[in-house]
């Protein structure tokens, strides 16, 4: 039997494996769907139908609360190495199109949905989402209780995960019943908790996912199926963790390229450090008259300054910001040169580290298009698009002295009081944890690109004034 399997997971300390290679994929037979199992590293498991490609994949299980924008989510490089669970029950309604990709490919390690739409309806659609996933070699699972899974991750935190629609010997996983397997109760599973006990309301046992099989409440026997699941759990636990993962260079451009100003003649030149940049971001700056030079993640500070940019932009990206010392050092070189800096998401975390603040991993992160953020200076509230699992450890109030002068928290997350923005008071630099370009999501924060433009204009005027005074 021809199967698809992702590249074997690297040893602990290495980087999360990329999604399976598209060349070896085998799409799901919709008339006779293959069973699949999702296994969390704490032993909780869910059984449903294979979705996308048949095979096996590993990554960090995270949930995304956006009801729309699944194509932008799938192609966001910040999701590299992660298995994304969509909390909205119906996914795939509008199919896929060429305009909504935020990078050159699907970036997620795996995809989890409750009820996939099989007949897309949209004037831009060129095909179904599940066919697109299969063509990209992305292993997924459908028909499980994503609400129960999301609540489990919310309470216990994001964790390593595996999706498999093949057993250890490479045969199809069709022998698995449509049940939540952890309720069977191995010593390694979460069956001992009230949440995952047999008969729990949150178990997939009683969900619609299990309505088409295992109706007698049967569990896998203690033989082959249990052994296969135990082996899958071992593979999940041996897969790399997100803490300590240096992923930005993996998703970054390998060669510089230029996005020309959309206004004709460029008014400003921006050097954008690509740590996992989305297409909408340079497009937003180009719309304001910026010529954007997109550069590889490991570009040095000297190389950034050699472009003589009006400003330096730090993009979003995947992985642990504590591993990106190369970008932090480049940023410090730029700050010492007094060149305006704007960072978003991962770039926000790097600015924080350049200023001397630490970063830490959130329990389950912020991922979705409905995250409320408060502007400390104005009191204005913006609903923002976010995608991050790490955050900045900095005082919420007051002024902090840093190696580059004074800094304050400019934005605060209203759900959990996470630092969502930083502003430097003595050098021209600021950052936000969210995505002002949206894609997907609301455009409440789009004005921040205008603020960056104005900061570059002010710096140019200041340089001109100094030059005039010296002449």
PDB file of N, CA and C in Angstrom, residues 336-385:
ATOM      1  N   UNK A 336      21.767  51.460  17.562  1.00  0.00           N
ATOM      2  CA  UNK A 336      22.899  52.360  17.829  1.00  0.00           C
ATOM      3  C   UNK A 336      23.072  53.395  16.721  1.00  0.00           C
ATOM      4  N   UNK A 337      22.624  53.048  15.509  1.00  0.00           N
ATOM      5  CA  UNK A 337      22.719  53.985  14.382  1.00  0.00           C
ATOM      6  C   UNK A 337      21.548  54.956  14.339  1.00  0.00           C
ATOM      7  N   UNK A 338      20.610  54.829  15.254  1.00  0.00           N
ATOM      8  CA  UNK A 338      19.458  55.731  15.357  1.00  0.00           C
ATOM      9  C   UNK A 338      18.543  55.653  14.133  1.00  0.00           C
ATOM     10  N   UNK A 339      18.482  54.490  13.497  1.00  0.00           N
ATOM     11  CA  UNK A 339      17.579  54.273  12.366  1.00  0.00           C
ATOM     12  C   UNK A 339      16.224  53.820  12.913  1.00  0.00           C
ATOM     13  N   UNK A 340      15.106  54.368  12.434  1.00  0.00           N
ATOM     14  CA  UNK A 340      13.782  53.967  12.921  1.00  0.00           C
ATOM     15  C   UNK A 340      13.529  52.465  12.767  1.00  0.00           C
ATOM     16  N   UNK A 341      12.903  51.881  13.784  1.00  0.00           N
ATOM     17  CA  UNK A 341      12.633  50.442  13.823  1.00  0.00           C
ATOM     18  C   UNK A 341      11.171  50.212  14.160  1.00  0.00           C
ATOM     19  N   UNK A 342      10.563  49.267  13.443  1.00  0.00           N
ATOM     20  CA  UNK A 342       9.195  48.822  13.728  1.00  0.00           C
ATOM     21  C   UNK A 342       9.193  47.299  13.690  1.00  0.00           C
ATOM     22  N   UNK A 343       8.734  46.677  14.772  1.00  0.00           N
ATOM     23  CA  UNK A 343       8.662  45.224  14.825  1.00  0.00           C
ATOM     24  C   UNK A 343       7.258  44.753  15.138  1.00  0.00           C
ATOM     25  N   UNK A 344       6.868  43.617  14.552  1.00  0.00           N
ATOM     26  CA  UNK A 344       5.570  43.019  14.860  1.00  0.00           C
ATOM     27  C   UNK A 344       5.774  41.559  15.241  1.00  0.00           C
ATOM     28  N   UNK A 345       4.943  41.064  16.149  1.00  0.00           N
ATOM     29  CA  UNK A 345       4.909  39.652  16.524  1.00  0.00           C
ATOM     30  C   UNK A 345       6.301  39.177  16.969  1.00  0.00           C
ATOM     31  N   UNK A 346       6.930  38.291  16.222  1.00  0.00           N
ATOM     32  CA  UNK A 346       8.281  37.822  16.548  1.00  0.00           C
ATOM     33  C   UNK A 346       9.252  38.992  16.604  1.00  0.00           C
ATOM     34  N   UNK A 347       9.077  39.950  15.695  1.00  0.00           N
ATOM     35  CA  UNK A 347       9.929  41.133  15.691  1.00  0.00           C
ATOM     36  C   UNK A 347       9.768  41.966  16.948  1.00  0.00           C
ATOM     37  N   UNK A 348       8.566  41.998  17.514  1.00  0.00           N
ATOM     38  CA  UNK A 348       8.322  42.668  18.795  1.00  0.00           C
ATOM     39  C   UNK A 348       9.135  42.001  19.895  1.00  0.00           C
ATOM     40  N   UNK A 349       9.139  40.685  19.898  1.00  0.00           N
ATOM     41  CA  UNK A 349       9.891  39.949  20.914  1.00  0.00           C
ATOM     42  C   UNK A 349      11.393  40.181  20.771  1.00  0.00           C
ATOM     43  N   UNK A 350      11.868  40.306  19.539  1.00  0.00           N
ATOM     44  CA  UNK A 350      13.292  40.554  19.326  1.00  0.00           C
ATOM     45  C   UNK A 350      13.686  41.961  19.759  1.00  0.00           C
ATOM     46  N   UNK A 351      12.816  42.950  19.517  1.00  0.00           N
ATOM     47  CA  UNK A 351      13.109  44.292  20.018  1.00  0.00           C
ATOM     48  C   UNK A 351      13.190  44.265  21.539  1.00  0.00           C
ATOM     49  N   UNK A 352      12.271  43.542  22.172  1.00  0.00           N
ATOM     50  CA  UNK A 352      12.292  43.431  23.630  1.00  0.00           C
ATOM     51  C   UNK A 352      13.615  42.842  24.110  1.00  0.00           C
ATOM     52  N   UNK A 353      14.069  41.791  23.471  1.00  0.00           N
ATOM     53  CA  UNK A 353      15.320  41.162  23.885  1.00  0.00           C
ATOM     54  C   UNK A 353      16.515  42.082  23.606  1.00  0.00           C
ATOM     55  N   UNK A 354      16.453  42.849  22.532  1.00  0.00           N
ATOM     56  CA  UNK A 354      17.522  43.813  22.251  1.00  0.00           C
ATOM     57  C   UNK A 354      17.592  44.884  23.331  1.00  0.00           C
ATOM     58  N   UNK A 355      16.449  45.202  23.927  1.00  0.00           N
ATOM     59  CA  UNK A 355      16.392  46.204  24.989  1.00  0.00           C
ATOM     60  C   UNK A 355      16.755  45.622  26.349  1.00  0.00           C
ATOM     61  N   UNK A 356      16.887  44.299  26.433  1.00  0.00           N
ATOM     62  CA  UNK A 356      17.257  43.664  27.693  1.00  0.00           C
ATOM     63  C   UNK A 356      16.133  42.957  28.412  1.00  0.00           C
ATOM     64  N   UNK A 357      14.931  42.939  27.832  1.00  0.00           N
ATOM     65  CA  UNK A 357      13.823  42.208  28.435  1.00  0.00           C
ATOM     66  C   UNK A 357      13.919  40.723  28.080  1.00  0.00           C
ATOM     67  N   UNK A 358      13.274  39.893  28.879  1.00  0.00           N
ATOM     68  CA  UNK A 358      13.222  38.458  28.607  1.00  0.00           C
ATOM     69  C   UNK A 358      11.911  38.112  27.898  1.00  0.00           C
ATOM     70  N   UNK A 359      11.875  36.937  27.316  1.00  0.00           N
ATOM     71  CA  UNK A 359      10.647  36.395  26.728  1.00  0.00           C
ATOM     72  C   UNK A 359      10.337  35.064  27.392  1.00  0.00           C
ATOM     73  N   UNK A 360       9.081  34.655  27.326  1.00  0.00           N
ATOM     74  CA  UNK A 360       8.654  33.405  27.963  1.00  0.00           C
ATOM     75  C   UNK A 360       7.547  32.777  27.135  1.00  0.00           C
ATOM     76  N   UNK A 361       7.302  31.496  27.376  1.00  0.00           N
ATOM     77  CA  UNK A 361       6.277  30.779  26.627  1.00  0.00           C
ATOM     78  C   UNK A 361       4.934  30.889  27.340  1.00  0.00           C
ATOM     79  N   UNK A 362       3.916  31.274  26.593  1.00  0.00           N
ATOM     80  CA  UNK A 362       2.557  31.315  27.117  1.00  0.00           C
ATOM     81  C   UNK A 362       2.007  29.899  27.250  1.00  0.00           C
ATOM     82  N   UNK A 363       0.981  29.753  28.085  1.00  0.00           N
ATOM     83  CA  UNK A 363       0.404  28.428  28.292  1.00  0.00           C
ATOM     84  C   UNK A 363      -0.157  27.871  26.997  1.00  0.00           C
ATOM     85  N   UNK A 364      -0.994  28.654  26.324  1.00  0.00           N
ATOM     86  CA  UNK A 364      -1.561  28.181  25.056  1.00  0.00           C
ATOM     87  C   UNK A 364      -1.518  29.229  23.950  1.00  0.00           C
ATOM     88  N   UNK A 365      -0.984  30.393  24.229  1.00  0.00           N
ATOM     89  CA  UNK A 365      -0.769  31.388  23.191  1.00  0.00           C
ATOM     90  C   UNK A 365      -2.014  32.149  22.783  1.00  0.00           C
ATOM     91  N   UNK A 366      -1.815  33.066  21.853  1.00  0.00           N
ATOM     92  CA  UNK A 366      -2.896  33.870  21.267  1.00  0.00           C
ATOM     93  C   UNK A 366      -2.907  33.610  19.764  1.00  0.00           C
ATOM     94  N   UNK A 367      -3.951  32.996  19.280  1.00  0.00           N
ATOM     95  CA  UNK A 367      -4.038  32.703  17.840  1.00  0.00           C
ATOM     96  C   UNK A 367      -5.482  32.883  17.392  1.00  0.00           C
ATOM     97  N   UNK A 368      -5.699  33.899  16.576  1.00  0.00           N
ATOM     98  CA  UNK A 368      -7.047  34.180  16.105  1.00  0.00           C
ATOM     99  C   UNK A 368      -7.170  35.620  15.670  1.00  0.00           C
ATOM    100  N   UNK A 369      -8.380  36.007  15.293  1.00  0.00           N
ATOM    101  CA  UNK A 369      -8.605  37.341  14.736  1.00  0.00           C
ATOM    102  C   UNK A 369      -9.465  38.205  15.655  1.00  0.00           C
ATOM    103  N   UNK A 370      -9.566  37.813  16.919  1.00  0.00           N
ATOM    104  CA  UNK A 370     -10.492  38.508  17.820  1.00  0.00           C
ATOM    105  C   UNK A 370      -9.850  38.820  19.164  1.00  0.00           C
ATOM    106  N   UNK A 371      -8.583  39.240  19.157  1.00  0.00           N
ATOM    107  CA  UNK A 371      -7.849  39.493  20.396  1.00  0.00           C
ATOM    108  C   UNK A 371      -7.890  40.984  20.737  1.00  0.00           C
ATOM    109  N   UNK A 372      -8.539  41.375  21.854  1.00  0.00           N
ATOM    110  CA  UNK A 372      -8.632  42.795  22.208  1.00  0.00           C
ATOM    111  C   UNK A 372      -7.349  43.311  22.860  1.00  0.00           C
ATOM    112  N   UNK A 373      -6.929  44.489  22.429  1.00  0.00           N
ATOM    113  CA  UNK A 373      -5.700  45.107  22.922  1.00  0.00           C
ATOM    114  C   UNK A 373      -5.987  46.560  23.265  1.00  0.00           C
ATOM    115  N   UNK A 374      -5.455  47.022  24.388  1.00  0.00           N
ATOM    116  CA  UNK A 374      -5.631  48.406  24.797  1.00  0.00           C
ATOM    117  C   UNK A 374      -4.376  49.228  24.570  1.00  0.00           C
ATOM    118  N   UNK A 375      -4.544  50.415  23.996  1.00  0.00           N
ATOM    119  CA  UNK A 375      -3.445  51.364  23.809  1.00  0.00           C
ATOM    120  C   UNK A 375      -3.306  52.155  25.105  1.00  0.00           C
ATOM    121  N   UNK A 376      -2.170  52.036  25.775  1.00  0.00           N
ATOM    122  CA  UNK A 376      -1.981  52.641  27.090  1.00  0.00           C
ATOM    123  C   UNK A 376      -2.095  54.158  27.021  1.00  0.00           C
ATOM    124  N   UNK A 377      -1.546  54.779  25.992  1.00  0.00           N
ATOM    125  CA  UNK A 377      -1.510  56.240  25.905  1.00  0.00           C
ATOM    126  C   UNK A 377      -2.872  56.846  25.616  1.00  0.00           C
ATOM    127  N   UNK A 378      -3.649  56.214  24.745  1.00  0.00           N
ATOM    128  CA  UNK A 378      -4.909  56.809  24.295  1.00  0.00           C
ATOM    129  C   UNK A 378      -6.147  56.175  24.923  1.00  0.00           C
ATOM    130  N   UNK A 379      -6.000  54.985  25.474  1.00  0.00           N
ATOM    131  CA  UNK A 379      -7.156  54.260  25.981  1.00  0.00           C
ATOM    132  C   UNK A 379      -7.969  53.591  24.893  1.00  0.00           C
ATOM    133  N   UNK A 380      -7.542  53.733  23.662  1.00  0.00           N
ATOM    134  CA  UNK A 380      -8.255  53.125  22.546  1.00  0.00           C
ATOM    135  C   UNK A 380      -8.103  51.607  22.583  1.00  0.00           C
ATOM    136  N   UNK A 381      -9.178  50.907  22.237  1.00  0.00           N
ATOM    137  CA  UNK A 381      -9.167  49.449  22.190  1.00  0.00           C
ATOM    138  C   UNK A 381      -9.254  49.003  20.739  1.00  0.00           C
ATOM    139  N   UNK A 382      -8.400  48.089  20.367  1.00  0.00           N
ATOM    140  CA  UNK A 382      -8.400  47.533  19.016  1.00  0.00           C
ATOM    141  C   UNK A 382      -8.608  46.029  19.099  1.00  0.00           C
ATOM    142  N   UNK A 383      -9.415  45.508  18.196  1.00  0.00           N
ATOM    143  CA  UNK A 383      -9.537  44.062  18.037  1.00  0.00           C
ATOM    144  C   UNK A 383      -8.496  43.654  17.003  1.00  0.00           C
ATOM    145  N   UNK A 384      -7.615  42.751  17.383  1.00  0.00           N
ATOM    146  CA  UNK A 384      -6.433  42.481  16.571  1.00  0.00           C
ATOM    147  C   UNK A 384      -6.331  41.019  16.162  1.00  0.00           C
ATOM    148  N   UNK A 385      -5.552  40.806  15.114  1.00  0.00           N
ATOM    149  CA  UNK A 385      -5.182  39.465  14.671  1.00  0.00           C
ATOM    150  C   UNK A 385      -3.859  39.101  15.327  1.00  0.00           C
TER     151      UNK A 385
END
